PDB file of C-alpha atoms in Angstrom:
ATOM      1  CA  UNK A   1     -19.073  12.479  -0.325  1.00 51.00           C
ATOM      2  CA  UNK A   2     -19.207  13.397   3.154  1.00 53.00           C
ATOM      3  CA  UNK A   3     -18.635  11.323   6.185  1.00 54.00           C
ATOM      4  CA  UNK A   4     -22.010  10.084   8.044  1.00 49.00           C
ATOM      5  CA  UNK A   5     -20.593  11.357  10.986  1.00 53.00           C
ATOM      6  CA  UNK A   6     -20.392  14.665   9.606  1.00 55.00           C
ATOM      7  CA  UNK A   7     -23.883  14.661   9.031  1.00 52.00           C
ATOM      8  CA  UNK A   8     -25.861  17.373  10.798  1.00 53.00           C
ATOM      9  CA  UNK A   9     -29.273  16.678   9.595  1.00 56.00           C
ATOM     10  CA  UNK A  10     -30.048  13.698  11.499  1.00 55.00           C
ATOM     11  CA  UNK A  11     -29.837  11.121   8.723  1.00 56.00           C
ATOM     12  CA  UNK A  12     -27.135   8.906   9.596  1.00 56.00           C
ATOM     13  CA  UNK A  13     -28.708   5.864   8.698  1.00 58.00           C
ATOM     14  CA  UNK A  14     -28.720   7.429   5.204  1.00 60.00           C
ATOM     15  CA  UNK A  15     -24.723   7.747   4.942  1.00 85.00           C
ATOM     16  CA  UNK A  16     -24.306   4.826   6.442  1.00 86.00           C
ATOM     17  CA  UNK A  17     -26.100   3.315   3.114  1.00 87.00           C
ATOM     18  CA  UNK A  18     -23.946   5.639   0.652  1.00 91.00           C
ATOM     19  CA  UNK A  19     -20.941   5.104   2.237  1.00 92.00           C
ATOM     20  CA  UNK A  20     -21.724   1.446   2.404  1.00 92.00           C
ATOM     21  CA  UNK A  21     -22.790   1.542  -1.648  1.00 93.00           C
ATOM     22  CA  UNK A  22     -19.576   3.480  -1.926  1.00 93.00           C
ATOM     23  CA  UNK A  23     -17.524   0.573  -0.480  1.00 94.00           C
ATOM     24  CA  UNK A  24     -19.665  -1.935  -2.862  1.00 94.00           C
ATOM     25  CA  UNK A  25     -18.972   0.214  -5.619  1.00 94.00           C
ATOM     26  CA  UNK A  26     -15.024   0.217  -5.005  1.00 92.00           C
ATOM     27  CA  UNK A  27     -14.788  -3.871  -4.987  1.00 93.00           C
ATOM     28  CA  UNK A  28     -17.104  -3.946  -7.860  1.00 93.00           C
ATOM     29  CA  UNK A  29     -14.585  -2.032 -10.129  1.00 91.00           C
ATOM     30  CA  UNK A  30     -11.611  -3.756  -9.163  1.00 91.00           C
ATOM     31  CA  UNK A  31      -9.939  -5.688 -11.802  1.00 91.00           C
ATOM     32  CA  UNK A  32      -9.688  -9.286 -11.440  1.00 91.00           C
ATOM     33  CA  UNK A  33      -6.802  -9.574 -13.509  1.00 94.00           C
ATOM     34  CA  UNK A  34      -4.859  -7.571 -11.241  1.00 94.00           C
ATOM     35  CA  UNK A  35      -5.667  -9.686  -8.230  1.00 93.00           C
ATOM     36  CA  UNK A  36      -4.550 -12.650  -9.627  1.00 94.00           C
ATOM     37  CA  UNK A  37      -1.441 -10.774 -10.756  1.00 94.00           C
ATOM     38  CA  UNK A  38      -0.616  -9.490  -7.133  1.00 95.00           C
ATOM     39  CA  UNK A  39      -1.367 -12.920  -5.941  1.00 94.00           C
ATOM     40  CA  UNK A  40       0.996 -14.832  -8.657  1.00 94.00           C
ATOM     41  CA  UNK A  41       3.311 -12.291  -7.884  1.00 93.00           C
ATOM     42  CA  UNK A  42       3.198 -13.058  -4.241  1.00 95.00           C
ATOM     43  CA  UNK A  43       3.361 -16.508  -4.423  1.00 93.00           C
ATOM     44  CA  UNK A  44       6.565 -16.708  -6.675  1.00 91.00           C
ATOM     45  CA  UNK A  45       8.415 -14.313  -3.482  1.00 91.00           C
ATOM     46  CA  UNK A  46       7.141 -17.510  -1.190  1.00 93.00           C
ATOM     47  CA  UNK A  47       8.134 -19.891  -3.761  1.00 92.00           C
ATOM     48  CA  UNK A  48      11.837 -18.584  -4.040  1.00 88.00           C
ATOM     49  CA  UNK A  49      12.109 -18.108  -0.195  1.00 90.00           C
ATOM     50  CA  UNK A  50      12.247 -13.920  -1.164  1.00 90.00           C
ATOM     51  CA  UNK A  51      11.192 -11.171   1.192  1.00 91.00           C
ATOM     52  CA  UNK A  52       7.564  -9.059   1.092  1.00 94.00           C
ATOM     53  CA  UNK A  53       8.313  -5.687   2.031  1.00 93.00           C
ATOM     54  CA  UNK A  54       5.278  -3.890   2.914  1.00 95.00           C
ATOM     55  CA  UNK A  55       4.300  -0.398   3.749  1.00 94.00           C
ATOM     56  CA  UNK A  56       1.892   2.542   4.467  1.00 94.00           C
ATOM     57  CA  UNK A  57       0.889   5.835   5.404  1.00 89.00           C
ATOM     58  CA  UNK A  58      -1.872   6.752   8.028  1.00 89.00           C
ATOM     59  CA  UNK A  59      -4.661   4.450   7.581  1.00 92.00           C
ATOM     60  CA  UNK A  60      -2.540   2.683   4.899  1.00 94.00           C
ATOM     61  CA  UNK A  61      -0.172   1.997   7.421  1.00 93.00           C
ATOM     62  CA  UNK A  62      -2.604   0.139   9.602  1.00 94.00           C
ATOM     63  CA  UNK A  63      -3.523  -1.865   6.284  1.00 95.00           C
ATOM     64  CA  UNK A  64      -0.142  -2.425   5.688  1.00 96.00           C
ATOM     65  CA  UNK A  65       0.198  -4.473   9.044  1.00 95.00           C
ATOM     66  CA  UNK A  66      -2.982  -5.823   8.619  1.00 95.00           C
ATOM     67  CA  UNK A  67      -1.389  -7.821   5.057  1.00 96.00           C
ATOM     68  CA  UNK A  68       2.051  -8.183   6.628  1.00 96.00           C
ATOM     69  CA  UNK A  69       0.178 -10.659   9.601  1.00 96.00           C
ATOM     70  CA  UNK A  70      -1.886 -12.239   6.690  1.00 96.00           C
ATOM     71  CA  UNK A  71       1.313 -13.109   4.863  1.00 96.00           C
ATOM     72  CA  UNK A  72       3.107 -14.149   7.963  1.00 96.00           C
ATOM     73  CA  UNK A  73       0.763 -16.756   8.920  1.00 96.00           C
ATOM     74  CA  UNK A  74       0.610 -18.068   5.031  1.00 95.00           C
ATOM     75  CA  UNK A  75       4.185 -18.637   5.624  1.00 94.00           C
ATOM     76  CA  UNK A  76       5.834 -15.611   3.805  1.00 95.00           C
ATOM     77  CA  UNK A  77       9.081 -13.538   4.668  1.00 92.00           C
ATOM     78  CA  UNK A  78       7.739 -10.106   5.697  1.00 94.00           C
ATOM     79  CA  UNK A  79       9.480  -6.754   6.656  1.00 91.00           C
ATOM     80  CA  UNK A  80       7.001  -4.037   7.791  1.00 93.00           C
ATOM     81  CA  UNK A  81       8.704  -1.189   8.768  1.00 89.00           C
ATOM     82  CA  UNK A  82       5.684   0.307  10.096  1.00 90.00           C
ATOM     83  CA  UNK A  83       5.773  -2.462  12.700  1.00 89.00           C
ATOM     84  CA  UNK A  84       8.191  -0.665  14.254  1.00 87.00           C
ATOM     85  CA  UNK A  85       6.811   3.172  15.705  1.00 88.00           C
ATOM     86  CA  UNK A  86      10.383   3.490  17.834  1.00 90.00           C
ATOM     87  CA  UNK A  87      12.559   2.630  14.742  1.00 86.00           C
ATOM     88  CA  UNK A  88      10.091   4.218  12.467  1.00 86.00           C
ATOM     89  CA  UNK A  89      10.605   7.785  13.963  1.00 88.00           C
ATOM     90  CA  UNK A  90      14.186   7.770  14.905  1.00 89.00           C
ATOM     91  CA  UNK A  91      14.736   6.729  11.193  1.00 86.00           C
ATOM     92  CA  UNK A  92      12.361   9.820  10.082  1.00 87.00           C
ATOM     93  CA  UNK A  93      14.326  12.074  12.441  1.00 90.00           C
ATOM     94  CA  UNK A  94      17.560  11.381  11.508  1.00 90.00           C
ATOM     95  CA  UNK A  95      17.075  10.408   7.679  1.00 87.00           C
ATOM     96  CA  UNK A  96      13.989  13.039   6.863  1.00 86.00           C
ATOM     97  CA  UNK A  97      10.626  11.741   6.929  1.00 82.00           C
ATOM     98  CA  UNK A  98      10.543  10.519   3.177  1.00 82.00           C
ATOM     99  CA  UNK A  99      13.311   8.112   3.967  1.00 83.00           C
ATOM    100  CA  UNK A 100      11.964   6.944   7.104  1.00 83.00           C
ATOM    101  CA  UNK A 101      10.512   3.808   6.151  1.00 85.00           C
ATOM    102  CA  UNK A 102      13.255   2.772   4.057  1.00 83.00           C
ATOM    103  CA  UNK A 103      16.071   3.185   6.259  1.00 82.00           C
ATOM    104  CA  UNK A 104      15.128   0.417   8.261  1.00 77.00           C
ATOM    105  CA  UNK A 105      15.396  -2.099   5.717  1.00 76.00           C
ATOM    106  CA  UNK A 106      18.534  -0.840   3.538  1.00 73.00           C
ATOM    107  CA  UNK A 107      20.842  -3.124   5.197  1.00 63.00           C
ATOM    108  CA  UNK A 108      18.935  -6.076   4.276  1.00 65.00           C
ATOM    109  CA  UNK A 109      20.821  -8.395   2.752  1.00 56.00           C
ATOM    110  CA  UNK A 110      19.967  -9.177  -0.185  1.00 57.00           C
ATOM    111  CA  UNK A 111      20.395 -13.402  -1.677  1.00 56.00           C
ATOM    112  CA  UNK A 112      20.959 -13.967  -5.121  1.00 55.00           C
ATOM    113  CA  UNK A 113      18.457 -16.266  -6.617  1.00 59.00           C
ATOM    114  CA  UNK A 114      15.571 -15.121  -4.830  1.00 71.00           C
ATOM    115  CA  UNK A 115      12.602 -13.041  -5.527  1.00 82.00           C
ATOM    116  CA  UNK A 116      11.498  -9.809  -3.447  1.00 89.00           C
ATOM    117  CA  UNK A 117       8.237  -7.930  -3.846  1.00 92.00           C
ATOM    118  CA  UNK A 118       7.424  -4.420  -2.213  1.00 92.00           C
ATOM    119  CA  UNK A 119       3.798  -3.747  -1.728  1.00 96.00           C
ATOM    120  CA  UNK A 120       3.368  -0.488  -0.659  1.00 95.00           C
ATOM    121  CA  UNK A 121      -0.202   0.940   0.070  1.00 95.00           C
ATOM    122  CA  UNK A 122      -1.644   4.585  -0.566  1.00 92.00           C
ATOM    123  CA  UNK A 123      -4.820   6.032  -0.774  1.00 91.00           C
ATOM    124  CA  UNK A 124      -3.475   8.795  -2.861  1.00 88.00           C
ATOM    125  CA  UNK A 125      -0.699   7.301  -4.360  1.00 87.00           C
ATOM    126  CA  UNK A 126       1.777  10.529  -3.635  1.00 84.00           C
ATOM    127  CA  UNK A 127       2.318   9.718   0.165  1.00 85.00           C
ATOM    128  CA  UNK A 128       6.304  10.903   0.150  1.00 85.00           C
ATOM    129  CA  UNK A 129       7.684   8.428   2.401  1.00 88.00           C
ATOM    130  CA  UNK A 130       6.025   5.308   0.340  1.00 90.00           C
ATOM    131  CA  UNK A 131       7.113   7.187  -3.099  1.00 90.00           C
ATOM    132  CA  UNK A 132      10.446   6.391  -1.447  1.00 89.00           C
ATOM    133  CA  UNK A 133      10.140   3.428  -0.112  1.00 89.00           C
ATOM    134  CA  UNK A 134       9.148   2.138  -3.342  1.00 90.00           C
ATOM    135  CA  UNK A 135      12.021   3.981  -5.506  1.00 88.00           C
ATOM    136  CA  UNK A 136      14.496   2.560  -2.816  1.00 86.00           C
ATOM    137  CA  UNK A 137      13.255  -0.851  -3.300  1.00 86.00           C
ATOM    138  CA  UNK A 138      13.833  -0.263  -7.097  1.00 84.00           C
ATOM    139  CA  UNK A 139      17.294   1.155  -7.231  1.00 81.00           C
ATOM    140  CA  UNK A 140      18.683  -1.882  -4.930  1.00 79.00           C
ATOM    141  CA  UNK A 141      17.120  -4.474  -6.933  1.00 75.00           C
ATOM    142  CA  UNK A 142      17.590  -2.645 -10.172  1.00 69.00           C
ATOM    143  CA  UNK A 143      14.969  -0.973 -12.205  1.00 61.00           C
ATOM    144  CA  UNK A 144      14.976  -3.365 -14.968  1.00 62.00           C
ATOM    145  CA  UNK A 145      15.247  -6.900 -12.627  1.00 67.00           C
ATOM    146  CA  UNK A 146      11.903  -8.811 -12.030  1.00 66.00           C
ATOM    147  CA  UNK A 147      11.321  -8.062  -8.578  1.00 70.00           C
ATOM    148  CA  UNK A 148       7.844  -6.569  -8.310  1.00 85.00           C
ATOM    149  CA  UNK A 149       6.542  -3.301  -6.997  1.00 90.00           C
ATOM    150  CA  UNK A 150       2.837  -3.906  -6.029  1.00 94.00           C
ATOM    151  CA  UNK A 151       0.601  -0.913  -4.855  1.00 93.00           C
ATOM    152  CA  UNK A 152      -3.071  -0.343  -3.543  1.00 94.00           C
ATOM    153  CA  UNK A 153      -3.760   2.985  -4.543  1.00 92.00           C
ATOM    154  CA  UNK A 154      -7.192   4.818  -4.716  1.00 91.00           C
ATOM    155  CA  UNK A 155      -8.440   7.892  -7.345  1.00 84.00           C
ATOM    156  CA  UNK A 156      -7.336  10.959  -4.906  1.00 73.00           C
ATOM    157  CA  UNK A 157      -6.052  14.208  -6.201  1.00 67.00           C
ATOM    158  CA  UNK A 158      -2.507  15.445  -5.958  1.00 59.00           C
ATOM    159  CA  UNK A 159      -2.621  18.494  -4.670  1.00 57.00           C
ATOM    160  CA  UNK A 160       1.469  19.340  -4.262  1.00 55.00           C
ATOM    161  CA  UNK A 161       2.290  17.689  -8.105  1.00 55.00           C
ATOM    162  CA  UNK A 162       4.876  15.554  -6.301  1.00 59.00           C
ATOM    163  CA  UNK A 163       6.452  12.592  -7.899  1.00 65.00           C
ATOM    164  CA  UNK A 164       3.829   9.557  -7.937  1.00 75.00           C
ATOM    165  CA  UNK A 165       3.604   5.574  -7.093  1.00 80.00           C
ATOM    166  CA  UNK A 166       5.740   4.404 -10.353  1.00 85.00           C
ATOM    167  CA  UNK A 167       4.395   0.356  -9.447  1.00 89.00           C
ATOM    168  CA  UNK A 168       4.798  -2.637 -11.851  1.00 89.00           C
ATOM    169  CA  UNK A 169       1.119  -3.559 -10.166  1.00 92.00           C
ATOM    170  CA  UNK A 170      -1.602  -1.180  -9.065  1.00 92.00           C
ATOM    171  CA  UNK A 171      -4.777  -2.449  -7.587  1.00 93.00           C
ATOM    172  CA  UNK A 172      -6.573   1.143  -7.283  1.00 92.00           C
ATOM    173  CA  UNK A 173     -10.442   2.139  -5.900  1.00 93.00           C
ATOM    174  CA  UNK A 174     -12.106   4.138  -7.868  1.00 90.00           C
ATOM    175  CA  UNK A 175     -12.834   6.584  -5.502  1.00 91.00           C
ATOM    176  CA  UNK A 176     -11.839   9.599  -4.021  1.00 88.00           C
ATOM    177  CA  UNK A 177     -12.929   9.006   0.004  1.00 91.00           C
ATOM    178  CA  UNK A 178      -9.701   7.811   2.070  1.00 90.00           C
ATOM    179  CA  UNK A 179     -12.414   5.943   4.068  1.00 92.00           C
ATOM    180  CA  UNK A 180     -13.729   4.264   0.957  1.00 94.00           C
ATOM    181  CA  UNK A 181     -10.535   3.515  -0.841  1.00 94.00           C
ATOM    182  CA  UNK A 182      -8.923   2.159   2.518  1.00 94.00           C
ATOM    183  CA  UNK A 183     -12.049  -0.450   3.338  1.00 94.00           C
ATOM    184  CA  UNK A 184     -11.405  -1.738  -0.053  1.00 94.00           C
ATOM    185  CA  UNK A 185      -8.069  -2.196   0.439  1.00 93.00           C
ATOM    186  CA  UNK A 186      -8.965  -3.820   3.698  1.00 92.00           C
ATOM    187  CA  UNK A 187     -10.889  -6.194   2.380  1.00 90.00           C
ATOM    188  CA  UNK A 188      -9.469  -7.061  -0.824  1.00 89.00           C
ATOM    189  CA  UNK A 189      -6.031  -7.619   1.824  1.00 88.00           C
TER     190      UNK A 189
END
């Protein structure tokens, strides 16, 4: 599927309406169980006074802020480390871009008795720096303990056969547009 502003034959209104149906099509096949798992998930992080680390790539970056201000405001603990562009790329510079995100949360201290989530958010699911991210999160809180990984992922092809999203959750679009899959995530945020 092509963008409608790629179109050269005059018929935007036309993509407008696929790429629209394509967006309808996305919500209508996500799961409902796995809403209400992300969201029971969520609220026992709240509950415990734990931490929601969130984060993105690109456009799933911008999503990623967009749910770290929605949790904010619903009273959650949030670190966004996309939040922070200066931090962000001195971290990638000195650390290597696939540890950039992390880096700025490592020293977080972490409280016994409380329960952290990471919801990290890729339209492909193979973004290197949010593989990491997420595998970070894991090895400090243990692989086996019952903090959560939550990702929004969407149906894209891995082209490089890199090491994938390993989440306890995935909420993914079944599509393979970047536009598509991210307006889903967008809304379903």
């Amino acid at each position: 599927m092509t963008s409608f502003l790629e179109s050269s034959e005059g018929k935007h209104h036309l993509k407008v309406a696929e790429y629209i149906d394509a967006v309808w099509d996305g919500m209508d096949n996500i799961e409902h169980k796995v809403v209400v798992s992300i969201a029971n998930v969520l609220h026992s992080v709240r509950d415990t006074g734990g931490t929601v680390y969130v984060a993105g790539n690109g456009g799933s970056a911008a999503n990623a802020l967009h749910l770290a201000g929605h949790l904010t405001m619903l009273g959650f603990r949030v670190e966004c480390p996309v939040a922070n562009p200066v931090a962000l790329t001195a971290a990638s510079n000195d650390y290597g871009y696939g540890n950039g995100l992390f880096q700025q949360i490592r020293k977080q201290n972490l409280a016994s008795g409380v329960f952290d989530a990471c919801v990290v958010l890729s339209c492909s699911a193979y973004s290197r720096n949010v593989v990491m991210f997420e595998t970070q999160f894991k090895s400090i809180h243990g692989f086996d303990s019952d903090h959560r990984t939550i990702a929004l992922t969407g149906d894209m092809k891995n082209r490089s056969k890199e090491i994938r999203l390993n989440s306890d959750i995935e909420l993914r679009v079944a599509s393979d547009n970047y536009g598509v899959i991210e307006d889903v995530h967008s809304v379903a945020i």
